[in-house]
Short mmCIF file of C-alpha atoms and ligand atoms in Angstrom, two decimals:
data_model
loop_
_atom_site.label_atom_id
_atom_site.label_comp_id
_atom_site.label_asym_id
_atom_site.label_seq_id
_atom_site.Cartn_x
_atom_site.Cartn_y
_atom_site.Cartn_z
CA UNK A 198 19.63 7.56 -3.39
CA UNK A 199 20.97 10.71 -2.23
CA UNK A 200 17.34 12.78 -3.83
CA UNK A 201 18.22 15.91 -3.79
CA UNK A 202 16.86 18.03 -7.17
CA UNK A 203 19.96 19.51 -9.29
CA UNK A 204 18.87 22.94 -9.00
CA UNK A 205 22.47 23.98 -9.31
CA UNK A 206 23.08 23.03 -13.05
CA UNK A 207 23.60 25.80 -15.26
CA UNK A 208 21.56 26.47 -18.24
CA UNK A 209 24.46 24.94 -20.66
CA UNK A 210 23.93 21.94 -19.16
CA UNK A 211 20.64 21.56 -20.39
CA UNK A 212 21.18 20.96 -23.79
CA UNK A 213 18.36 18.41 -24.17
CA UNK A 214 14.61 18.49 -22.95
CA UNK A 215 14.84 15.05 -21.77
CA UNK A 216 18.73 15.73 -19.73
CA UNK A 217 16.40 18.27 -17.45
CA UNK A 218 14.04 15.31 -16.23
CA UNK A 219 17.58 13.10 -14.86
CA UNK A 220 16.72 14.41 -11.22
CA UNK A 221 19.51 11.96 -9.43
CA UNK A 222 20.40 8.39 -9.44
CA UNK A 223 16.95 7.50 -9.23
CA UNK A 224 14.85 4.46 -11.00
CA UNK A 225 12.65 5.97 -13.36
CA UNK A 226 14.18 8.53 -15.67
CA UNK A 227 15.63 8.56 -18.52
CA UNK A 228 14.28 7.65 -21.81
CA UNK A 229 13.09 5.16 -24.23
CA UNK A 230 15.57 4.52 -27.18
CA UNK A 231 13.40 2.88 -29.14
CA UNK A 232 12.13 5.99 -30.89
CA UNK A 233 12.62 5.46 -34.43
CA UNK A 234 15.53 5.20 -36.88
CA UNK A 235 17.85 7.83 -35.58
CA UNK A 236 18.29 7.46 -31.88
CA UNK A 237 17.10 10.20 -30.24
CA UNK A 238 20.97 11.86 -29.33
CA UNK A 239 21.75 12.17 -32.70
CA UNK A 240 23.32 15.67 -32.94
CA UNK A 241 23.21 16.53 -29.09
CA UNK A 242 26.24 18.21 -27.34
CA UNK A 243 27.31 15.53 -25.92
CA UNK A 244 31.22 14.31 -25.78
CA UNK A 245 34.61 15.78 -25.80
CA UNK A 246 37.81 14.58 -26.36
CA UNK A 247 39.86 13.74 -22.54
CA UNK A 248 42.59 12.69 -20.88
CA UNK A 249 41.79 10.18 -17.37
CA UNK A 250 43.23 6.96 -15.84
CA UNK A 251 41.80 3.92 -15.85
CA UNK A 252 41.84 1.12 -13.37
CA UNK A 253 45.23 0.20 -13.82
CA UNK A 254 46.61 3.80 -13.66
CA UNK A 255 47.11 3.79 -17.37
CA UNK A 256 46.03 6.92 -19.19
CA UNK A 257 43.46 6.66 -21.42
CA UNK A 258 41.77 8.93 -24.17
CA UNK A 259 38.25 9.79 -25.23
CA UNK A 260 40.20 9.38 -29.19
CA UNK A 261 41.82 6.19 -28.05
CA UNK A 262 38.46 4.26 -28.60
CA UNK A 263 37.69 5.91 -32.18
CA UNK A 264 36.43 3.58 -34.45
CA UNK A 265 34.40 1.55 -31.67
CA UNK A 266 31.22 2.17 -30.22
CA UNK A 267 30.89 2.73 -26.65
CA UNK A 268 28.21 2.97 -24.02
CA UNK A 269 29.62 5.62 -21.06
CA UNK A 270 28.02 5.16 -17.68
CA UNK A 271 28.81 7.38 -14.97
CA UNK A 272 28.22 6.69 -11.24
CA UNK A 273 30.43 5.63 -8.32
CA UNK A 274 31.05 2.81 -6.46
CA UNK A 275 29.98 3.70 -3.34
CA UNK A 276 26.53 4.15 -4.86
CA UNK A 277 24.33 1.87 -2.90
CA UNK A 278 22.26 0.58 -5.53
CA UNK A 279 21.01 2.35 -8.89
CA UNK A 280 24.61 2.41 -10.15
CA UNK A 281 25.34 -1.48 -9.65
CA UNK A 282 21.64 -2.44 -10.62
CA UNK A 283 22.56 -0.38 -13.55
CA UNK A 284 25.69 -1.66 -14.19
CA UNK A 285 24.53 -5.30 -13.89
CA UNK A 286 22.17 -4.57 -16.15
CA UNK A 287 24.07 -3.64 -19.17
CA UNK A 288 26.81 -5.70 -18.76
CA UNK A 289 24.42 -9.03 -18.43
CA UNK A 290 22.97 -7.53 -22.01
CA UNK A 291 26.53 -7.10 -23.13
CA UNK A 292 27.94 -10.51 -22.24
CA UNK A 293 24.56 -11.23 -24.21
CA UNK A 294 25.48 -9.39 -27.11
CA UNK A 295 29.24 -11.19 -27.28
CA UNK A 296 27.63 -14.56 -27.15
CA UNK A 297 25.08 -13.73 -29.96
CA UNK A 298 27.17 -11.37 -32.37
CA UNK A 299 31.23 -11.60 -31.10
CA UNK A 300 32.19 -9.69 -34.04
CA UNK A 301 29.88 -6.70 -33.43
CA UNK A 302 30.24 -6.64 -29.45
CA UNK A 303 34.40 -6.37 -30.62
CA UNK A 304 33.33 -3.15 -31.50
CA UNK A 305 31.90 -1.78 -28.66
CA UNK A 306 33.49 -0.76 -25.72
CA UNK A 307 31.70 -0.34 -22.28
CA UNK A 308 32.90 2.46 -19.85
CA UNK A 309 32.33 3.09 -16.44
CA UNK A 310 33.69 7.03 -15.30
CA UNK A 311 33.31 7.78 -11.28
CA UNK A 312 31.84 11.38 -10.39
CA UNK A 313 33.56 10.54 -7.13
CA UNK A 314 37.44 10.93 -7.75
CA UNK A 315 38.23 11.18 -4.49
CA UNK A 316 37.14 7.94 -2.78
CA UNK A 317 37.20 5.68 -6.47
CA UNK A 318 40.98 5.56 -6.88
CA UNK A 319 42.32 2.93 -9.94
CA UNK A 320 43.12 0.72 -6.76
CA UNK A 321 38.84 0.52 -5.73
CA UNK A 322 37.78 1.06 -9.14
CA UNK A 323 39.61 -2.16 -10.73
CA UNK A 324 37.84 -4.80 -8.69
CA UNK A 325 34.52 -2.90 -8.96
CA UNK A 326 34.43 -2.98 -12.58
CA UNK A 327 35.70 -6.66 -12.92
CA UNK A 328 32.89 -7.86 -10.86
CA UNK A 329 30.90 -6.70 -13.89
CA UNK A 330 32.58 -7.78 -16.63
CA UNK A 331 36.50 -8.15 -17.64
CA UNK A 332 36.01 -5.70 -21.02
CA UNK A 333 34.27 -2.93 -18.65
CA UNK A 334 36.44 0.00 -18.21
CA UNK A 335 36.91 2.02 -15.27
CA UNK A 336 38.06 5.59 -16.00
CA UNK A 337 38.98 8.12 -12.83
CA UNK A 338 41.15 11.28 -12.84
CA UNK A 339 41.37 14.39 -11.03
CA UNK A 340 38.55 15.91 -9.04
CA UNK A 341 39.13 18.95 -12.05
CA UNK A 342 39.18 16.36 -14.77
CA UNK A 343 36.23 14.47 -14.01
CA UNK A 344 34.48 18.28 -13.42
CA UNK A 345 35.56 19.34 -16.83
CA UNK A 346 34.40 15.97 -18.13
CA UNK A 347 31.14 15.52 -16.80
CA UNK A 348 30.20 18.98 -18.23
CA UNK A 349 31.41 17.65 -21.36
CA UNK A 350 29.07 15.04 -20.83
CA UNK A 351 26.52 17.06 -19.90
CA UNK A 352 26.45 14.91 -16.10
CA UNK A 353 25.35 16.37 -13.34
CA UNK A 354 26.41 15.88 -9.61
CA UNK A 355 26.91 16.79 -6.43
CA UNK A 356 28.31 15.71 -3.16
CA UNK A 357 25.91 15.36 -0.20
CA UNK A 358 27.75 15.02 3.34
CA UNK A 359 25.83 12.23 5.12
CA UNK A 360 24.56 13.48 8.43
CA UNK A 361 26.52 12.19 11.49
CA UNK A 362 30.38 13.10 9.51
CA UNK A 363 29.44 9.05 8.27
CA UNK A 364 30.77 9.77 4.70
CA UNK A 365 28.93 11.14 1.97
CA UNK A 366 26.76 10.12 -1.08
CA UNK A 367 27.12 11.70 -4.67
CA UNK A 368 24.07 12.70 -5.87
CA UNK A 369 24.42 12.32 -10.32
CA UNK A 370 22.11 12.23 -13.12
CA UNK A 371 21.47 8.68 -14.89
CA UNK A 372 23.32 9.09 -18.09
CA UNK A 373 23.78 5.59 -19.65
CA UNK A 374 24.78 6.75 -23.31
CA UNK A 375 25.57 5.24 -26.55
CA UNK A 376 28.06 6.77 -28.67
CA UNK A 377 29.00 6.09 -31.94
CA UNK A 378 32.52 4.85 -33.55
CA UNK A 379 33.02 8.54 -34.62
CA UNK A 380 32.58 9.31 -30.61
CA UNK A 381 28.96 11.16 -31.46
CA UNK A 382 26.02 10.27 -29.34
CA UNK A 383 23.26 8.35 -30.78
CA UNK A 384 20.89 7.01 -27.65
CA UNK A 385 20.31 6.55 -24.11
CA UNK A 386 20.94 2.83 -23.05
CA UNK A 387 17.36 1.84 -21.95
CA UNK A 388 18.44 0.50 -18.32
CA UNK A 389 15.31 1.86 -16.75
CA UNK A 390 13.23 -0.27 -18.95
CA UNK A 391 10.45 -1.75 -16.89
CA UNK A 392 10.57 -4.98 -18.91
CA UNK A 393 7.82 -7.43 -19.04
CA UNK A 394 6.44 -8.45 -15.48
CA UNK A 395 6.71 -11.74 -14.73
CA UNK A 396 9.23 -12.16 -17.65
CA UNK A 397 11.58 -9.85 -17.94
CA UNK A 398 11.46 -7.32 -14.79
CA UNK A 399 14.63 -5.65 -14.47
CA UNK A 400 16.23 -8.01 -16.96
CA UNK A 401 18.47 -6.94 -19.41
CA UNK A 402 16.26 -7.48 -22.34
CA UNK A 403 15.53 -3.91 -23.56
CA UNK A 404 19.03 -3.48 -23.08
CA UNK A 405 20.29 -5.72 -25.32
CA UNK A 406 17.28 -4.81 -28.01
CA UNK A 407 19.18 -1.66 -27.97
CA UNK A 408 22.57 -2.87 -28.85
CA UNK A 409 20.72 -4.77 -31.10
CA UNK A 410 19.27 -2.14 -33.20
CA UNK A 411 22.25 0.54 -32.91
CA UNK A 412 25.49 -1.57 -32.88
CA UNK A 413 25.89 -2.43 -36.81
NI1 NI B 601 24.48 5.99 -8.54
#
């Protein structure tokens, strides 16, 4: 959706290699997290303490959610289709994960945060993220917040005004990450996975391999 390069980030932004390649809410990039012992995000910039409102209006912070893991997605929910396929796709993997290990999946906490403050209010946001799953989280907060934040993130986005004055898409990097209990990075959610045709396509499979191997 919305394919415009992000030619605008600034060099800070890309910390990582891999970060440079998330051209938009496309299928196809990101990165394999099966790469070994230490998930390939261990010691990246990424993360920073914040202040935003979830989908009840209740204020919530980055520290409130030390001691649990927590896989951070960030889209918006007027995204016609990577960020729900997305979405779907870790939260099928999750409910997964609760059935096979409760006590583990206890400990994690997923987290949806809209790049589009304007339009995903806690009013839009609540039903959005309970079509997903009850224990997803919807975070929101001021167009300055969720600026200050996605840098923090190290998210790109960008608003693209659809031609006509018909609204406007939001044009972000796919950043499904998986942070640690200490609220350090460790991997990228696999969600791009290509799975195993016939078997698995665009299941949640490699999804929940990662939970699997990260969330001890
Ligand atoms: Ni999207």
């Amino acid at each position: 959706m919305a394919g415009g390069t992000m030619n605008k980030a600034s060099p800070a932004l890309l910390i990582l290699p891999l970060l440079a390649l998330l051209g938009g809410c496309q299928p196809g990039a990101g990165s394999d997290a099966d790469n070994g012992a230490q998930g390939e995000l261990v010691g990246a910039r990424i993360g920073a303490p914040f202040t935003l409102t979830d989908q009840d209006g209740k204020s919530v912070r980055w520290d409130d959610f030390a001691g649990k893991y927590r896989i951070v997605y960030f889209g918006y929910t007027y995204c016609p289709d990577v960020c729900p396929m997305d979405l779907q796709r870790i939260m099928q993997a999750f409910g997964r994960f609760e059935k096979e290990k409760p006590v583990l999946a206890a400990k994690l906490q997923p987290i949806f945060i809209s790049i589009d403050p304007e339009r995903d209010v806690p009013a839009v946001l609540k039903p959005y993220v309970a079509a997903f799953s009850p224990r997803l989280i919807g975070l929101t907060g001021t167009p300055a917040q969720i600026g200050r934040v996605a840098k923090d993130f190290a998210v790109m986005y960008h608003r693209e005004e659809a031609k006509g004055g018909a609204g406007y898409m939001v044009s972000h990097s796919r950043t499904p990450y998986l942070f640690g209990p200490d609220g350090k990075p460790i991997a990228l959610v696999p969600v791009d996975d290509p799975g195993t045709p016939g078997v698995d396509e665009g299941g949640p499979d490699a999804v929940l391999a990662a939970l699997e191997k990260w969330v001890k």
